[in-house]
XYZ file of C-alpha atoms in Angstrom:
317
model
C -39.542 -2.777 -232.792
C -42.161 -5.209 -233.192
C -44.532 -6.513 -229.961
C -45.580 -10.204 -229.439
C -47.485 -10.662 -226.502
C -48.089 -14.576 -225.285
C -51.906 -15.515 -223.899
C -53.036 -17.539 -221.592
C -49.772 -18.304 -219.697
C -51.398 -19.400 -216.638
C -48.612 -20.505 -214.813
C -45.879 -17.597 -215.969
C -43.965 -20.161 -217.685
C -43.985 -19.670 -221.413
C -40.389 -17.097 -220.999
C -38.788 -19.945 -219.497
C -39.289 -22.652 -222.115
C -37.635 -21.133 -224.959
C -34.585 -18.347 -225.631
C -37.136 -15.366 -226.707
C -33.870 -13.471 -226.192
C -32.996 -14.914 -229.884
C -35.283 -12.198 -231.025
C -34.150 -9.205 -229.536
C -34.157 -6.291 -230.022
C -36.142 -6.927 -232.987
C -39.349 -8.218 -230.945
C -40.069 -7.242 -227.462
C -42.003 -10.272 -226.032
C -44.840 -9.731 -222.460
C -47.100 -12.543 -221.393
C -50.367 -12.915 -220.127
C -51.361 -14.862 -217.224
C -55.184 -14.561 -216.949
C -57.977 -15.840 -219.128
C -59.371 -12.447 -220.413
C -62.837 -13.512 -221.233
C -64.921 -9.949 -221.773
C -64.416 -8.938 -225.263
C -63.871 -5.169 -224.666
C -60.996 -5.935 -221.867
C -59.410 -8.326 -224.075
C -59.131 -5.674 -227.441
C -58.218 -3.551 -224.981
C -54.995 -5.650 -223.773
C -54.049 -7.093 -227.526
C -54.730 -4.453 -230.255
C -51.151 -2.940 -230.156
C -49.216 -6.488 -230.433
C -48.467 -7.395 -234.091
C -47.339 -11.158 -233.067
C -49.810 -12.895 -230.860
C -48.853 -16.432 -229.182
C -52.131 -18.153 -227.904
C -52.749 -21.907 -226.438
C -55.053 -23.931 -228.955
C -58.750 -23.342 -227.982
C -58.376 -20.735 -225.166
C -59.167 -17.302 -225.972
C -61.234 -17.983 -229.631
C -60.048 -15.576 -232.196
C -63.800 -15.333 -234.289
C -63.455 -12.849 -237.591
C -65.511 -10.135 -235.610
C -62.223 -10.493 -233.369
C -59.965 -10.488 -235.965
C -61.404 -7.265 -237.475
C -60.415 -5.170 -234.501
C -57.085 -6.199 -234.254
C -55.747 -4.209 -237.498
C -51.666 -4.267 -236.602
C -51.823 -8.075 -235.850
C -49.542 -9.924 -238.294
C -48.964 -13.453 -236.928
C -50.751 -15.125 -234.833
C -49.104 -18.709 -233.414
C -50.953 -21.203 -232.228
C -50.058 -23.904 -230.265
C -50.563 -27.654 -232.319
C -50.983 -27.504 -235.535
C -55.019 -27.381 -235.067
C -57.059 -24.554 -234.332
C -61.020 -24.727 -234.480
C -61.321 -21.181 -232.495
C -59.142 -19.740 -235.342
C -61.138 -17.847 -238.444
C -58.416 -19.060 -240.788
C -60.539 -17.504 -243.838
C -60.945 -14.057 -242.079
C -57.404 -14.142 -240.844
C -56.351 -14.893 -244.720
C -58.339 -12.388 -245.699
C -56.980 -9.663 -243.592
C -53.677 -10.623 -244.177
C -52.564 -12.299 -240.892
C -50.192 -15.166 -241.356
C -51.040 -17.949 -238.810
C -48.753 -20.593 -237.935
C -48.816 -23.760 -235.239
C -46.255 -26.035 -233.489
C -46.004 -29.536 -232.844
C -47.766 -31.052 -229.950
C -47.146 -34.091 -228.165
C -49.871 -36.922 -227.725
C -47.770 -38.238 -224.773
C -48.841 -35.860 -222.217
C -52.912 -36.587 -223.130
C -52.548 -40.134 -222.666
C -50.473 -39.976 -219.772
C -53.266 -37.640 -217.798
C -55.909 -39.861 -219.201
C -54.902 -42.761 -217.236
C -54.018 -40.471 -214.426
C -57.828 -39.526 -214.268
C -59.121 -43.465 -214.770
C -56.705 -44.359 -211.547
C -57.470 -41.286 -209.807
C -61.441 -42.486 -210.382
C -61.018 -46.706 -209.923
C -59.180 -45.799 -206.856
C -60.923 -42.796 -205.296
C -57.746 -40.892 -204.694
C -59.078 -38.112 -204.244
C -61.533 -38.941 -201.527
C -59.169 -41.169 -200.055
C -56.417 -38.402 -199.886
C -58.746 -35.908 -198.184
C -59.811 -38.581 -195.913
C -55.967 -39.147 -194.550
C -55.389 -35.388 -194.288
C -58.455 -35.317 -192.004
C -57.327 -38.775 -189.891
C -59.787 -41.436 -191.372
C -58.597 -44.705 -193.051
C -59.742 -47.040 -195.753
C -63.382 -45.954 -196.646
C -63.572 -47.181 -200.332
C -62.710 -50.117 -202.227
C -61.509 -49.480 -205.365
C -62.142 -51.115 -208.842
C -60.016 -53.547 -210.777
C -58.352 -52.433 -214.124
C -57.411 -55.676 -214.582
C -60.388 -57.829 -216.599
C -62.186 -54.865 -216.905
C -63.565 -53.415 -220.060
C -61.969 -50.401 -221.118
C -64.446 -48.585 -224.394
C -62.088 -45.483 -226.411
C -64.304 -43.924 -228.868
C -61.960 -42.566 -230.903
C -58.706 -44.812 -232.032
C -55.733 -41.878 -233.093
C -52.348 -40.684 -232.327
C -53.728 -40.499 -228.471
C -56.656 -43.142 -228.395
C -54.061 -45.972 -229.599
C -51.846 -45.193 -227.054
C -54.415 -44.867 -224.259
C -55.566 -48.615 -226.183
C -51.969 -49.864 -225.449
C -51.405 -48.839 -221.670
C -54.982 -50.383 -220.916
C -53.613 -53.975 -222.544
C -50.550 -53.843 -220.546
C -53.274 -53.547 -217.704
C -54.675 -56.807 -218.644
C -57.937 -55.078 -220.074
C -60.309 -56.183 -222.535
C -60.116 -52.946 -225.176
C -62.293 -52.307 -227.506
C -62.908 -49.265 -230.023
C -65.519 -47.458 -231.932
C -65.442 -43.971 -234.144
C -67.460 -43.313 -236.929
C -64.826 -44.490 -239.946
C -62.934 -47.164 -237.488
C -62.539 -50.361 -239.485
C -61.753 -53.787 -237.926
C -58.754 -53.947 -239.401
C -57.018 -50.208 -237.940
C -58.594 -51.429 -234.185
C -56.785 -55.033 -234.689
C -53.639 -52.961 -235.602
C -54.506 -51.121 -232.427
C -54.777 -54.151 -230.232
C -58.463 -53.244 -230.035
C -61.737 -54.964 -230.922
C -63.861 -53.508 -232.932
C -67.644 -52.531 -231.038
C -70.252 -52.748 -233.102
C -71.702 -49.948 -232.524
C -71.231 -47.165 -230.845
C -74.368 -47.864 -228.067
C -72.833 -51.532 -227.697
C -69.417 -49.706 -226.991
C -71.430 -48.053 -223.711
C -72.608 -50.684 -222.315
C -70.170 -52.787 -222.655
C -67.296 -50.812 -220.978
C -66.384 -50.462 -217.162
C -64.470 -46.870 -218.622
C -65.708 -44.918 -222.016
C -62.677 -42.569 -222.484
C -63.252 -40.081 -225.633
C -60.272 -39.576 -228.167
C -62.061 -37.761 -231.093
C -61.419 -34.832 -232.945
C -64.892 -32.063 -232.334
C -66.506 -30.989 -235.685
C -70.139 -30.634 -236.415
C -70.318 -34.707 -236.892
C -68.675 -35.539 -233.707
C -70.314 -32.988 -231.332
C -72.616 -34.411 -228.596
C -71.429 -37.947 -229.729
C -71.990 -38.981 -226.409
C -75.026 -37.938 -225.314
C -78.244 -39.028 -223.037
C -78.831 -42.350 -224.497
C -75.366 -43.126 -224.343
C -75.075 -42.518 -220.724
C -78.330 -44.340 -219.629
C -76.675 -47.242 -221.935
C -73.609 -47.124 -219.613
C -73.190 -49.522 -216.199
C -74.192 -47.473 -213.146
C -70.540 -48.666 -212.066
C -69.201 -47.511 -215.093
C -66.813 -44.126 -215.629
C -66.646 -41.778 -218.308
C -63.159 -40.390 -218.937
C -62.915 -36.848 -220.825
C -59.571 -35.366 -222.153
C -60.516 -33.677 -225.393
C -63.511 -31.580 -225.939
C -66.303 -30.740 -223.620
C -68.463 -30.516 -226.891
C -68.020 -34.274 -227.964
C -70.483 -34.621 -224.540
C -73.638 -33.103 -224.122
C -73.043 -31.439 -220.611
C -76.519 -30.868 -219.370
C -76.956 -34.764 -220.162
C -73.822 -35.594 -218.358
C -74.910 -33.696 -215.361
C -78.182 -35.459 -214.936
C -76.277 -38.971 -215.486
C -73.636 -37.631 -212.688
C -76.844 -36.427 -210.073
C -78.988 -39.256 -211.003
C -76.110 -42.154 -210.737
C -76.848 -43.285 -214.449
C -72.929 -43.392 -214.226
C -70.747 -44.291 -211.352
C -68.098 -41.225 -212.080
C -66.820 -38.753 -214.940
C -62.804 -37.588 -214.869
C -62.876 -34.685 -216.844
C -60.444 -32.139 -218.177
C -62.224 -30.132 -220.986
C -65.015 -27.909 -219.953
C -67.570 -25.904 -222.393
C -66.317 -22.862 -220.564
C -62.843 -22.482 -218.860
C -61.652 -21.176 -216.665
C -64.583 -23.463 -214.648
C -66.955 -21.357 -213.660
C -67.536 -20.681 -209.726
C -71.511 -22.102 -210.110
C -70.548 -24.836 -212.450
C -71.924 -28.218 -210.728
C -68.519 -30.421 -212.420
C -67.030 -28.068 -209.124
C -68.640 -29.231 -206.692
C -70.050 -32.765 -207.520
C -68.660 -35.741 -205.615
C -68.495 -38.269 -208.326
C -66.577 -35.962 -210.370
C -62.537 -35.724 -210.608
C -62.370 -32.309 -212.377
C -59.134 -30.758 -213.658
C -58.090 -27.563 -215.072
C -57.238 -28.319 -218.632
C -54.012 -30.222 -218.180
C -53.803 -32.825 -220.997
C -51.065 -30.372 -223.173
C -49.582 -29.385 -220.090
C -46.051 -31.034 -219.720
C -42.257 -30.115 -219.502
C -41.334 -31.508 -223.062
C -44.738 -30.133 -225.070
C -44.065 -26.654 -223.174
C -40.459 -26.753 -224.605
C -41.972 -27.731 -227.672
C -44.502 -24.851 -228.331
C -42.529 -22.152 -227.113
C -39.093 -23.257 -228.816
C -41.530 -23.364 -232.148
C -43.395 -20.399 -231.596
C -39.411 -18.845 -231.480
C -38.517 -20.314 -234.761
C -41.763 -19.519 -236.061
C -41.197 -15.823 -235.524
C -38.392 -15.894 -237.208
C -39.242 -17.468 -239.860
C -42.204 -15.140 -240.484
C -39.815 -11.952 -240.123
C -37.172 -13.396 -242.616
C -40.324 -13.707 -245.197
C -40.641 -17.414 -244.850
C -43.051 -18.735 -242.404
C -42.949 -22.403 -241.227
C -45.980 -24.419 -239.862
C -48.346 -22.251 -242.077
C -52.036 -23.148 -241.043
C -54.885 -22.909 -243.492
């Protein structure tokens, strides 16, 4: 019998998404529902499971990792990108890794959820009714508003379309974006990436973090931004430079941040993104949906499957 063991199943959901029974008695499949982040604890908890089923970007499997793991044989991944993944090391050692489709649906869809949540200050607003006050903000139109996506893929186009159908003036910058793809995009094209920032009532971020892209968004971006303006986060802490971001939030270079990707998550306890005012903070959600749950986990099935009958599917690197 063979073990898999599933990671980072937060909300003990991952059995109920898929028939894992399919691979019985074959594979005996056990989750785990807490970020392990001390190294020791977390060899500790996976060095007996020869099938490993992470979340992309949560627990970081570095070669150093990957060396003390010497019965791992597949390792799944959710999407079919993995920057936390030593692909080379895990080649060399003979681990197979394969990914699953993800959904860019679910991204957009919390994207907008956090520019609402910020133009209308539901947050405040719901705290206030729960305590008995009424009315203490006014909120900020969508409509006429400048909405800045740096960034114009799968998720940024999308997030481009909902904020026409908003009446919004959109426009787009990334570092290979021609006027031609933004115009496809119902975008204009900014002219530079500084003229994007001040330009925009919301900068939302819909790149893809490599060594080019991190920090994109950095100090003089921010004091380039409209002290009414918001920045919108939903893909990788690294594409800001947090410190930066922090002094822009304190400082009210920016009016507000809705953020969903954190340098290190779980959040920690001390982090300021907790426990400033001007900051809608959430835990990660962008992937997290019905339909992309059903999606990774029926995969991650057929993927072990695959792998045991000597033909693996969604092969990464």
């Amino acid at each position: 019998m063979q073990t898999c063991l599933i990671l980072d199943d937060y909300q003990n959901a991952a059995l109920s998404f898929a028939d894992w029974a399919r691979l019985a008695p074959a594979v005996q499949v056990s989750t785990v529902n807490a970020y392990i982040s001390e190294r020791e604890a977390l060899v500790a908890r996976i060095e007996q499971a020869e099938i490993l089923v992470i979340m992309r970007e949560r627990t970081p499997f570095p070669a150093d990792l990957l060396a003390r793991l010497p019965k791992l044989k597949l390792l799944i991944t959710s999407g079919m990108r993995n920057a936390s993944i030593d692909l080379a090391a895990a080649r060399e050692r003979g681990i197979t890794v394969c990914g699953t489709d993800s959904s860019p649906t679910p991204p957009t869809e919390l994207t907008w959820a956090l520019i609402l949540g910020l133009a209308r200050h539901l947050p405040q607003e719901v705290a206030n009714v729960r305590s008995g006050a009424w009315q203490s903000t006014i909120g900020t139109d969508l409509s006429g508003a400048t909405l800045g996506i740096l960034g114009l893929g799968k998720i940024g186009a999308r997030v481009a379309a909902i904020g026409r159908a908003f009446g919004m003036h959109v426009q787009a910058w990334s570092p290979n974006l021609t006027e031609e793809r933004a115009q496809e995009a119902g975008a204009t094209l900014a002219r530079s990436k500084e003229a994007l920032c001040e330009a925009s009532d919301f900068v939302t971020l819909h790149l893809v973090l490599s060594d080019r892209s991190r920090n994109i968004v950095g100090e003089s971006e921010l004091r380039r931004m409209k002290d009414s303006a918001f920045l919108i986060n939903t893909s990788r802490a690294g594409l800001v430079d947090q410190a930066a971001l922090v002094r822009a939030l304190e400082k009210g270079w920016i009016a507000g941040a809705g953020l969903d990707v954190f340098d290190t998550e779980p959040l920690p306890a001390d982090s300021p993104f907790r426990h400033l005012p001007n900051v809608l903070p959430l835990p990660h959600l962008g992937y997290v949906s019905r339909d992309n749950y059903t999606r990774f986990f029926t995969q991650a099935v057929e993927d072990i499957e695959a792998w045991r009958a000597g033909t693996p599917v969604r092969h990464l690197g």
